[in-house]
Coordinates of C-alpha atoms (C1' of nucleotides) in Angstrom, one line a residue:
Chain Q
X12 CA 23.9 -1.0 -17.6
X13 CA 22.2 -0.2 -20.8
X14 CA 22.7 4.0 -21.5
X15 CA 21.4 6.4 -19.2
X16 CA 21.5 9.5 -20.5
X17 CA 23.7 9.1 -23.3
X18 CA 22.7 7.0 -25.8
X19 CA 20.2 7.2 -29.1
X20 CA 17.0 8.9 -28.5
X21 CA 15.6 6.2 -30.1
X22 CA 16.7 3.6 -26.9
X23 CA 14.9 6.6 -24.9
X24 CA 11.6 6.8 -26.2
X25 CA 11.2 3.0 -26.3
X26 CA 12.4 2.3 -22.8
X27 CA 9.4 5.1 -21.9
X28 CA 7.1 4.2 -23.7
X29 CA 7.8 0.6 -22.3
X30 CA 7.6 1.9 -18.9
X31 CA 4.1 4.1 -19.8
X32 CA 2.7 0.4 -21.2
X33 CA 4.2 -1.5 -18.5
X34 CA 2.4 0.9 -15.5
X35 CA -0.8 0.9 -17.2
X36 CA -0.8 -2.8 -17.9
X37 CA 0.0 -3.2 -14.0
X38 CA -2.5 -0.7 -12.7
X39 CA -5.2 -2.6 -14.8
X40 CA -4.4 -5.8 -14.4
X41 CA -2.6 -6.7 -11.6
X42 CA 1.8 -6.6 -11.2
X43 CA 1.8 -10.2 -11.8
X44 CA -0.9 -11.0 -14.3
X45 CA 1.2 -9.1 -17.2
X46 CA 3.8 -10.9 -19.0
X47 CA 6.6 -9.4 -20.7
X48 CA 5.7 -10.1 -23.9
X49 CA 2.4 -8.1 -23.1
X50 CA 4.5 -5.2 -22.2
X51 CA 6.8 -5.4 -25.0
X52 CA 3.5 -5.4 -27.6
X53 CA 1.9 -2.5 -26.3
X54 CA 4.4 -0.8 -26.1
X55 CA 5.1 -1.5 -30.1
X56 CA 7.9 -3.8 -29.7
X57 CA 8.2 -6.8 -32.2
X58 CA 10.4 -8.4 -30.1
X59 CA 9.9 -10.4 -27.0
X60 CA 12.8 -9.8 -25.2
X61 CA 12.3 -5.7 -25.1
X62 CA 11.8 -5.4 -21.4
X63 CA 14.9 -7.5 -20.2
X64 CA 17.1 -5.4 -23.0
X65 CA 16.3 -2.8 -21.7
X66 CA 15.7 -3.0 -17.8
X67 CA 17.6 -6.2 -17.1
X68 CA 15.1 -7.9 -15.3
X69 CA 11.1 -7.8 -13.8
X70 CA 12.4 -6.2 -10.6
X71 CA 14.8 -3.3 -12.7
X72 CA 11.3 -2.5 -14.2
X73 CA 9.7 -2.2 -12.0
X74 CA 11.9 -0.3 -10.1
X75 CA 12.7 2.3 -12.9
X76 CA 8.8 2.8 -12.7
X77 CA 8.7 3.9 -9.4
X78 CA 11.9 6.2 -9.7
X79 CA 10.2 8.4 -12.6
X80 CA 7.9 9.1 -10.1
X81 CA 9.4 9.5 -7.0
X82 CA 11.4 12.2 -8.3
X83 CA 8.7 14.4 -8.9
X84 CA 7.1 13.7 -6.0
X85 CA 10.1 14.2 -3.6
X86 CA 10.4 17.5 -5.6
X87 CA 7.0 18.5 -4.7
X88 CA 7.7 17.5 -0.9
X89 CA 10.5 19.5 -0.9
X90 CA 8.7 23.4 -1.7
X91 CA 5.7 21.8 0.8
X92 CA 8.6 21.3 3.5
X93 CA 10.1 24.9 2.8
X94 CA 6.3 26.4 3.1
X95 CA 5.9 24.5 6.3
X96 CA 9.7 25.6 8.0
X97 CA 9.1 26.7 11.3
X98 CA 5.3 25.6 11.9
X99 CA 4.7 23.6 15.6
X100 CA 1.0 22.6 13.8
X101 CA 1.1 18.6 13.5
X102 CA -1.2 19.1 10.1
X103 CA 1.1 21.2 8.5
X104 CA 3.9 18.4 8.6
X105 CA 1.7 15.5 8.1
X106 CA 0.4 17.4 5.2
X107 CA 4.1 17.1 3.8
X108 CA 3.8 13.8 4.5
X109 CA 0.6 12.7 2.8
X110 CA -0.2 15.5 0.2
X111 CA 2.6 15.4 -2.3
X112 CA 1.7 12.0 -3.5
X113 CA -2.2 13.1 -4.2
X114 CA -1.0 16.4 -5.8
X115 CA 1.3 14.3 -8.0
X116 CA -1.6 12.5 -9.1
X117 CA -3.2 15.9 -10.1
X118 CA -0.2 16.6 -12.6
X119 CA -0.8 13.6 -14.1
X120 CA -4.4 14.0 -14.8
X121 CA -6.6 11.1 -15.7
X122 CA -6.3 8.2 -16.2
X123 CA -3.7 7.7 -14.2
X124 CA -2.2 4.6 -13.1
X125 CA 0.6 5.1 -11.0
X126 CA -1.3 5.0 -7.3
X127 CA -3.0 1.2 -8.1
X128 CA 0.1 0.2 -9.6
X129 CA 2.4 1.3 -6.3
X130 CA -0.7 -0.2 -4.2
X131 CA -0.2 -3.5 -5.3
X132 CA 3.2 -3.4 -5.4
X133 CA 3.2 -2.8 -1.7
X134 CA 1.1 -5.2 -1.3
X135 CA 3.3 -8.2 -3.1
X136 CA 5.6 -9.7 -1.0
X137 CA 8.0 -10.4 -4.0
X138 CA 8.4 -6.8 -4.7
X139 CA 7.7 -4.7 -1.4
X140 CA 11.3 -4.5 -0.6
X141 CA 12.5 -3.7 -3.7
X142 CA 10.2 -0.8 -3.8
X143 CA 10.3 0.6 -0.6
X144 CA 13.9 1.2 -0.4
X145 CA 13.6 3.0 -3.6
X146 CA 10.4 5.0 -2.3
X147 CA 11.2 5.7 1.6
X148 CA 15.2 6.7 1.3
X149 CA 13.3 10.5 0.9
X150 CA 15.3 13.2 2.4
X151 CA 12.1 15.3 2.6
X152 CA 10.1 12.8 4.0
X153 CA 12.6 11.6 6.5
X154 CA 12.1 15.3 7.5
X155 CA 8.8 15.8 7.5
X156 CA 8.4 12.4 9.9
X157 CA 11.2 14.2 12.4
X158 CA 8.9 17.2 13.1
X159 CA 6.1 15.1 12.9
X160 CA 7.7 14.0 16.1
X161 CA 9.1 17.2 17.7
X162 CA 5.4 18.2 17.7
X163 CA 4.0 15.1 19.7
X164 CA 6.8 14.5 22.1
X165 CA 5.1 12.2 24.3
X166 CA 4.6 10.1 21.9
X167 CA 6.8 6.6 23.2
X168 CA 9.1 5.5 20.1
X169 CA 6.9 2.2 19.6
X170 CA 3.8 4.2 18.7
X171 CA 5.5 6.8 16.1
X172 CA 6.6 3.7 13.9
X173 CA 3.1 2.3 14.1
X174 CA 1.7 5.6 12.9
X175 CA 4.2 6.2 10.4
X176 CA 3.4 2.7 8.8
X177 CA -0.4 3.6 9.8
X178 CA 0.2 7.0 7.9
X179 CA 2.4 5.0 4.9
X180 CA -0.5 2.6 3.8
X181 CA -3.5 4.8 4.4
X182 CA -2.0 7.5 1.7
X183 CA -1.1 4.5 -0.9
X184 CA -4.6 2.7 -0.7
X185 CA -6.4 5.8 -0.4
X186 CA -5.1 7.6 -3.1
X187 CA -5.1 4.5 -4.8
X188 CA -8.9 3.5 -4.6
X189 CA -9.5 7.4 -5.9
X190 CA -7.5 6.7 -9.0
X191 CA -9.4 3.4 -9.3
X192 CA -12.7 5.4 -9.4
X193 CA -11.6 8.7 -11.7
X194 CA -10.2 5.8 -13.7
X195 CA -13.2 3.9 -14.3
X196 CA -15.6 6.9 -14.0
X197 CA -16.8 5.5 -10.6
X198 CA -18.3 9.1 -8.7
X199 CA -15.2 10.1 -6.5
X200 CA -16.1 11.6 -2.9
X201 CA -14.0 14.8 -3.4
X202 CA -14.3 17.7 -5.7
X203 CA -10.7 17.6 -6.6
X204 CA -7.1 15.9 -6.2
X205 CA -6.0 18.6 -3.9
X206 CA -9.7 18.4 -1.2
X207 CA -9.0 14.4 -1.5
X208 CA -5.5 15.2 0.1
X209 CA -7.3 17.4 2.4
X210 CA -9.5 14.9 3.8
X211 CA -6.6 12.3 4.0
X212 CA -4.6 14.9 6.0
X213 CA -7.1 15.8 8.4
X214 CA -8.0 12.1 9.5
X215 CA -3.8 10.6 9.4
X216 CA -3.6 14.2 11.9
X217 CA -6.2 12.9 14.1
X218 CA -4.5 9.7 13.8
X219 CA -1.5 10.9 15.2
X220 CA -3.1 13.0 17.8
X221 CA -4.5 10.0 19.2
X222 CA -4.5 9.4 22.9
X223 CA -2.8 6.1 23.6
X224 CA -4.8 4.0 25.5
X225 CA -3.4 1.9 28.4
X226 CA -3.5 -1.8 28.3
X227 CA -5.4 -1.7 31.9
X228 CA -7.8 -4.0 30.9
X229 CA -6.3 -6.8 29.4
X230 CA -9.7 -8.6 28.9
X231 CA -11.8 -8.4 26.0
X232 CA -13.4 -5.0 25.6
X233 CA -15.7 -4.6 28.2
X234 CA -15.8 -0.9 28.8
X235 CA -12.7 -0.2 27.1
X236 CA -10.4 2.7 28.4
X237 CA -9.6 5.8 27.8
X238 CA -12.3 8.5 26.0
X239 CA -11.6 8.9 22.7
X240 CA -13.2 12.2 21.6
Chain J
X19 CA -24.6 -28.3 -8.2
X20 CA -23.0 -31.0 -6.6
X21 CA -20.3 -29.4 -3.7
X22 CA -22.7 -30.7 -1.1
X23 CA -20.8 -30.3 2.5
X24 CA -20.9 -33.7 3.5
X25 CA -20.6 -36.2 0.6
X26 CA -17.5 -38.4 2.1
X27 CA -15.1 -37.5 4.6
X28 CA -12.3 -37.7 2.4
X29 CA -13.2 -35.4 0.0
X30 CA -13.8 -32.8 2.9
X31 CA -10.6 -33.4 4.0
X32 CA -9.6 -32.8 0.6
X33 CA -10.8 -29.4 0.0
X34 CA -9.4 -28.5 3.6
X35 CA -6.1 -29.1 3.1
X36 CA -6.1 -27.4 -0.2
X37 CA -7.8 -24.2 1.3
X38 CA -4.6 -24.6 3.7
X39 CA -2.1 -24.9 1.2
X40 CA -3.8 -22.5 -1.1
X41 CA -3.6 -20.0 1.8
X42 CA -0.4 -20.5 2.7
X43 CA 1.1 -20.5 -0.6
X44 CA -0.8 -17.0 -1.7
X45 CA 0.2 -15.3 1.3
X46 CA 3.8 -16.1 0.8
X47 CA 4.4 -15.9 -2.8
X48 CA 1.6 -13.8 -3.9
X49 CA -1.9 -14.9 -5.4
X50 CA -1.1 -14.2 -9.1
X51 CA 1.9 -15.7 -8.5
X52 CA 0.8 -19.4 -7.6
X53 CA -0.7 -22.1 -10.0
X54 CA -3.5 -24.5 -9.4
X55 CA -1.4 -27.1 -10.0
X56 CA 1.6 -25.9 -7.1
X57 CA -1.7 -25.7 -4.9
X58 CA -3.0 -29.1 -5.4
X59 CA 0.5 -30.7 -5.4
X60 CA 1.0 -28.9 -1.9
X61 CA -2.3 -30.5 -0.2
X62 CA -0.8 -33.7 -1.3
X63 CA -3.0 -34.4 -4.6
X64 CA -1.7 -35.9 -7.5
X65 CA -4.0 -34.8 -9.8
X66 CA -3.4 -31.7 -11.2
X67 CA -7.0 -30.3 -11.4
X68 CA -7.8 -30.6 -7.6
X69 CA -8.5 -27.3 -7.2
X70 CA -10.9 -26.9 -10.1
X71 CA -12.5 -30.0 -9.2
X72 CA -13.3 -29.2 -5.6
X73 CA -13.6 -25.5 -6.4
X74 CA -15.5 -24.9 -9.9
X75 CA -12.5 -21.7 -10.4
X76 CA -10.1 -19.9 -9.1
X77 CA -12.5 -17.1 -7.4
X78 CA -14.1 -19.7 -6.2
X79 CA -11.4 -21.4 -4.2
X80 CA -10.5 -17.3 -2.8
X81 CA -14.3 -17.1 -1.9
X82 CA -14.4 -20.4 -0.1
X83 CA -10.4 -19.2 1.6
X84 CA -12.4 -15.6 2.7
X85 CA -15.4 -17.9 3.8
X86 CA -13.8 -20.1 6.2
X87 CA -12.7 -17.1 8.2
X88 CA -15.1 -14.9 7.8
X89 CA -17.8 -17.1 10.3
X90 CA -15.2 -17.0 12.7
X91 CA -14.8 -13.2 13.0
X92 CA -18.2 -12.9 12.4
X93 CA -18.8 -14.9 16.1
X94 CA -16.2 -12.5 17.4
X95 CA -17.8 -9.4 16.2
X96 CA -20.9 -10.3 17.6
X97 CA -19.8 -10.7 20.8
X98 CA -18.4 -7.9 20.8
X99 CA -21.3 -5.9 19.4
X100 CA -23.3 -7.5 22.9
X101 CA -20.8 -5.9 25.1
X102 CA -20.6 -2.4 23.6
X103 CA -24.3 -2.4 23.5
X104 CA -25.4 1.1 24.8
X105 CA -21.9 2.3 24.7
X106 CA -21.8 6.2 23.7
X107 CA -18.3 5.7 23.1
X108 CA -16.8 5.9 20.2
X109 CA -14.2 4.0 20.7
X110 CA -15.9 1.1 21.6
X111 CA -17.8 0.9 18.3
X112 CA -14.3 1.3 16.5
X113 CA -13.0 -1.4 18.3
X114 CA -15.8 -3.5 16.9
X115 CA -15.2 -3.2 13.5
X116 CA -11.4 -3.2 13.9
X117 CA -10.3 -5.8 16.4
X118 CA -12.2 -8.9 15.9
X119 CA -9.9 -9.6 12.6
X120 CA -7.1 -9.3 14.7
X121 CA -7.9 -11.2 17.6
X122 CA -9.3 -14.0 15.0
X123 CA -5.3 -13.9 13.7
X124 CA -4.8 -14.6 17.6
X125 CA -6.7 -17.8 17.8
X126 CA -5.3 -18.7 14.4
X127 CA -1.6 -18.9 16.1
X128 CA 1.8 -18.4 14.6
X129 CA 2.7 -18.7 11.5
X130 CA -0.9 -17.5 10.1
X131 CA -1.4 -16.5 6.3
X132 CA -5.0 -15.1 6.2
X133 CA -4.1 -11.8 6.7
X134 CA -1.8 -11.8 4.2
X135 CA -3.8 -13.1 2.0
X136 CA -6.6 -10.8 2.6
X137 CA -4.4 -7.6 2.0
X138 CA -3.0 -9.1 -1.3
X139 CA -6.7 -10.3 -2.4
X140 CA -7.7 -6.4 -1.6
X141 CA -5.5 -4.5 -4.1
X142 CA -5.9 -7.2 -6.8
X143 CA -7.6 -5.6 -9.3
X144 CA -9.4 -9.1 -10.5
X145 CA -10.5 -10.5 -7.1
X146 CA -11.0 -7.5 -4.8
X147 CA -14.9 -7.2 -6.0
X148 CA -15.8 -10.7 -5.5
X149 CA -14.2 -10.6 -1.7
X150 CA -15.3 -7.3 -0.6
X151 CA -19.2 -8.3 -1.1
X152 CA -18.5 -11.2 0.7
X153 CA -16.2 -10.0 3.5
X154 CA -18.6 -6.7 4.1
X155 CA -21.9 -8.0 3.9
X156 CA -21.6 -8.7 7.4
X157 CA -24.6 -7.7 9.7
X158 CA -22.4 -7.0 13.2
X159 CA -20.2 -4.6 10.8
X160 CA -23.1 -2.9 9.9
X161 CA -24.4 -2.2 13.0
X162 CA -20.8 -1.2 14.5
X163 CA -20.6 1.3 12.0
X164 CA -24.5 2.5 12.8
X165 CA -23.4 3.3 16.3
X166 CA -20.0 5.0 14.9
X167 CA -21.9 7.5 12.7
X168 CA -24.4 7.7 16.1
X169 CA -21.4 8.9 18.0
X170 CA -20.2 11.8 15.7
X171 CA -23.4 13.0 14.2
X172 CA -22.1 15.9 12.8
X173 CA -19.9 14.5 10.5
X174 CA -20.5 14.8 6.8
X175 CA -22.4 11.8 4.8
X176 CA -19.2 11.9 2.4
X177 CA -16.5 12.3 5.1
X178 CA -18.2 9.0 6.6
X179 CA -17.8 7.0 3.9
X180 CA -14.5 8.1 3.0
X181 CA -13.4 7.5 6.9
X182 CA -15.4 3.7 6.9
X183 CA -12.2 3.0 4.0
X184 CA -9.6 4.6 5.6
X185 CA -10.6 2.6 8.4
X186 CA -10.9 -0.6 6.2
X187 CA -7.4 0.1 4.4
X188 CA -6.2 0.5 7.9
X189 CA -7.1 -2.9 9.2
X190 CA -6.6 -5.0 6.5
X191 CA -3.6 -3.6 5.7
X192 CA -1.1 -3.3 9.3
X193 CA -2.6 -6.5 10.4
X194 CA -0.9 -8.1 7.4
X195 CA 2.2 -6.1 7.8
X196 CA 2.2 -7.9 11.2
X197 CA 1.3 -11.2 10.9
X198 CA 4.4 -10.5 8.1
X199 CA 6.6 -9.9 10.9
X200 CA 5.5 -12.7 13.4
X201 CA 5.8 -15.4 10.4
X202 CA 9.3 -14.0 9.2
X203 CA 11.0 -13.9 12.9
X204 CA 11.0 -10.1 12.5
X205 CA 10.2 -8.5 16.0
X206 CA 6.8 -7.2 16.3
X207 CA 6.0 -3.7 17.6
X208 CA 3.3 -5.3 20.3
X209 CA 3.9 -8.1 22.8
X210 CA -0.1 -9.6 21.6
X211 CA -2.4 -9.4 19.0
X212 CA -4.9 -7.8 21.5
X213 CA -2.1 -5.0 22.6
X214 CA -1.9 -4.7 18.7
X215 CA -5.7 -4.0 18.3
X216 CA -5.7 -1.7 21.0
X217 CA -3.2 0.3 19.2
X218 CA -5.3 0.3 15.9
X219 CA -8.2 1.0 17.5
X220 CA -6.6 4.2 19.3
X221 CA -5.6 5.5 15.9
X222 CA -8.8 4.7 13.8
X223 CA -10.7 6.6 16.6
X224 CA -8.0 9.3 16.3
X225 CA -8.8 9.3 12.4
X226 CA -12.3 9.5 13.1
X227 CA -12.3 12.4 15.8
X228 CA -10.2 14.5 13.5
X229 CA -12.2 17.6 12.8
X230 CA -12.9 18.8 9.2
X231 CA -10.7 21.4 7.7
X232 CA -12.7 24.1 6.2
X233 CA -11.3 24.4 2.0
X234 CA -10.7 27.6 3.1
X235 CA -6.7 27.7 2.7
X236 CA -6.9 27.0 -1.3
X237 CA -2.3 27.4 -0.9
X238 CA -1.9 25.0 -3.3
X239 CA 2.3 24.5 -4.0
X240 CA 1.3 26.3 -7.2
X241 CA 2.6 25.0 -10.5
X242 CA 3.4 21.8 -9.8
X243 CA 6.1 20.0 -12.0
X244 CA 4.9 20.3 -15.5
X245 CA 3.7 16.8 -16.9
X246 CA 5.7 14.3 -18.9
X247 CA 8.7 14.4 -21.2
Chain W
dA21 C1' 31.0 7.8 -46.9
dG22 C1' 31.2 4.1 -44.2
dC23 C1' 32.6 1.4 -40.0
dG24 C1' 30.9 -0.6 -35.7
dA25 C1' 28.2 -0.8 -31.7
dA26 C1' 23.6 -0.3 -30.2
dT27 C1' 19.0 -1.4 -31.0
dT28 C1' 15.1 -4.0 -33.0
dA29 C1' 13.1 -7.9 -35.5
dA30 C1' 12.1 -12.7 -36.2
dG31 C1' 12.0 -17.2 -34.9
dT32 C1' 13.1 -21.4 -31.9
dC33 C1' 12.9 -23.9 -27.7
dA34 C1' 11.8 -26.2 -23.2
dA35 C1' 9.0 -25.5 -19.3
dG36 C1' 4.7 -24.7 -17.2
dC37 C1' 0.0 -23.6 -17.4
dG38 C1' -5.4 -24.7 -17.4
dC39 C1' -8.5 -27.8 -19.1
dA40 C1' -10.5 -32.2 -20.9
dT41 C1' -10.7 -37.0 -20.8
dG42 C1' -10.7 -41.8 -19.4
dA43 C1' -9.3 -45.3 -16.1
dC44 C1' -8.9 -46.6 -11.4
dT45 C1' -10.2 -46.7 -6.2
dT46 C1' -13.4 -46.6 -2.7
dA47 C1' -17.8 -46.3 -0.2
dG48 C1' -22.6 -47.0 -0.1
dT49 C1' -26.9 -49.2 -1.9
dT50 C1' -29.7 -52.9 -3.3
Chain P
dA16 C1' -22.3 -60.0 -5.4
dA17 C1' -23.5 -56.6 -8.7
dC18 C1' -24.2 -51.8 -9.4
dT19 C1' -23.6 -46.8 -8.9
dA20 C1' -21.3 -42.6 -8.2
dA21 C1' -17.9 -39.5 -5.8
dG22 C1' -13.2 -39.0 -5.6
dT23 C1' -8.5 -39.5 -7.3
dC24 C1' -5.0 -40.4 -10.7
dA25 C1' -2.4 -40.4 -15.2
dT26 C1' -2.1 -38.5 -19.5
dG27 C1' -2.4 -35.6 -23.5
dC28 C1' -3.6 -31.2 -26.0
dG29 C1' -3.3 -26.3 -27.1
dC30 C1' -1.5 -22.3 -25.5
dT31 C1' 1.6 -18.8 -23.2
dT32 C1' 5.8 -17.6 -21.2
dG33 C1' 10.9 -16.3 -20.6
dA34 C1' 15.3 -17.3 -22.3
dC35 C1' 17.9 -17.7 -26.2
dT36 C1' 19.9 -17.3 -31.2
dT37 C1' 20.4 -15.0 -35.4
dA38 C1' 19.8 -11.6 -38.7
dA39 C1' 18.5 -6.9 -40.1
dT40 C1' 18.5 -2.1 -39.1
dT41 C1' 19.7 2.3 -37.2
dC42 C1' 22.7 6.0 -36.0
dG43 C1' 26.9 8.1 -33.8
dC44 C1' 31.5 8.8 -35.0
dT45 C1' 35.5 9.4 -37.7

DNA sequence: AGCGAATTAAGTCAAGCGCATGACTTAGTT
DNA sequence: AACTAAGTCATGCGCTTGACTTAATTCGCT
């Protein structure tokens, strides 16, 4: 609706700096606990009616949100997915999978809000949907997942989309708590955005490489199956 | 003050059916997103200040949601604890901190809410705090995560604590995404909440098997995507 | 130079919110 | 039977919100 590309520069830098104010807001103080008004304020709006002007409605914000994001990370997918062309490793290709959101982060520097903000949006029932179209449809990431695959081949269909939703909300609320803490000055566990995604590579690796136990004993753990380590 | 447990039955019966309602209504349409007055309406009150009557605050009515489950797991848990005791397993201690919320969502029945709830309460910037202390002060947790750290000694103080919120994230969050499912018709990965544990349990010993990359490769995707506009 | 659409400002409005208050109902005590 | 107090109800107040209306302003285009 309102002009993409084309219009004033004026209509530009308000709708971002609406969409700076409105992610911050978010991250801080929860998706649903931020008016419009609020937004419109901070973002130096006299009027009250700035956000549906210019993104229609809640939903069309929040969307446009995650879309100026999504395009730099999907970009940063995409060189990760070259670099790892032709690699059998399982960690190379969950690394596409988990890392480029982290190393986002690290271009943005801190604070950053994005991560909490896309955390609770996941977490909302009222705007999940909405989100994850915009966020999943990733070319890169569709191919990262298929060789994911081709390196566990055993693995029976029903378990590779429990470890891709496994994998999916361990690198949101992950990277999300980090934020939280470089945020609010909280000590964070790793040196650095890029030994974070490290660490959260390694473990959703072992995650995948995960023996799947067999539901012999269908009673309450008693000496439950198959070794782990 | 007053909120003794046992002034009249009515007013017990009061507060349980709005802890019901509450729950139920939070789960579905998202905690910010429901008033005190919707909630006390639900339970059948005509008064609009039900909840802060019974409750004292919001928080308070969350704290007392978390409480009423929490006991419950807690007996699970324990029982649990008793069986893997001297266990060298890892697995078995994983299963102890993972599966007793789930198999509490299995007495609960379908449609349940507290999972939902829980997840939602988690990445809310304004309640998370308040829930956490009560939902992880828990002695059996403690322990299970004693005998976790007994079975892989060698791993880092830092990559311990990072792997205790993976595993946290992990739980809380796909046992929502499931009791999701099982309350909106949607077909559900696992025939049981126990075949559903096991699966989780598999993976979050996976995660916590997975050896530690050295920093070694530093092959950052150099220059990332310059920052903003 | 100035017309016209896009953008912003200013203000109104009904609805809904939490909170406070006082009256009513009910159960238990004496 | 009178008294007390917990619980419930009905109502009103001050405030915020999103939607809406109207006027002023900006800026591309001719």
């Amino acid at each position: 609706m309102s002009g993409r590309g084309t219009r004033s520069d004026r209509a530009v830098a308000t709708q971002q700096s609406i969409l700076a104010a409105a992610e911050q807001l978010f991250a801080e103080h929860g998706v649903a606990n931020v008016s419009n008004r609020q937004i419109g304020l901070a973002a130096g709006q006299g009027n009250n009616t700035a956000v549906s002007y210019h993104f229609g409605s809640r939903s069309g914000l929040i969307r446009a949100i995650v879309r100026a994001h999504t395009e730099q990370i999907e970009s940063i997918r995409l060189r990760m997915v070259e670099q790892a062309e032709g690699s059998t490793a399982t960690r190379d290709w969950v690394a596409c999978m988990v890392e480029p959101f982290a190393l986002h982060l690290a271009d943005l520097g801190v604070p950053s809000w994005f991560a909490r903000f896309s955390a609770q949006v996941m977490s909302d029932p009222s705007h999940r949907e909405a989100v994850a179209r915009e966020s999943l449809n990733s070319p890169s990431l569709t191919r990262a997942v298929e060789e994911v695959h081709r390196c566990l081949p055993d693995l029976p269909e029903e378990i590779r989309l429990e470890r891709q939703d496994m994998t999916r909300q361990l690198m949101i609320h992950m990277i999300a708590e980090r934020e939280d803490a470089l945020a609010n000055g909280r000590p964070t566990s790793r040196g650095s955005w890029h030994r974070a995604a490290a660490g959260l590579t390694d473990a959703v690796t072992g995650l995948w490489s995960a023996p799947v136990s067999t539901g012999a004993s269908d009673m309450v753990p008693e000496g439950a199956v198959t070794g782990g380590p």
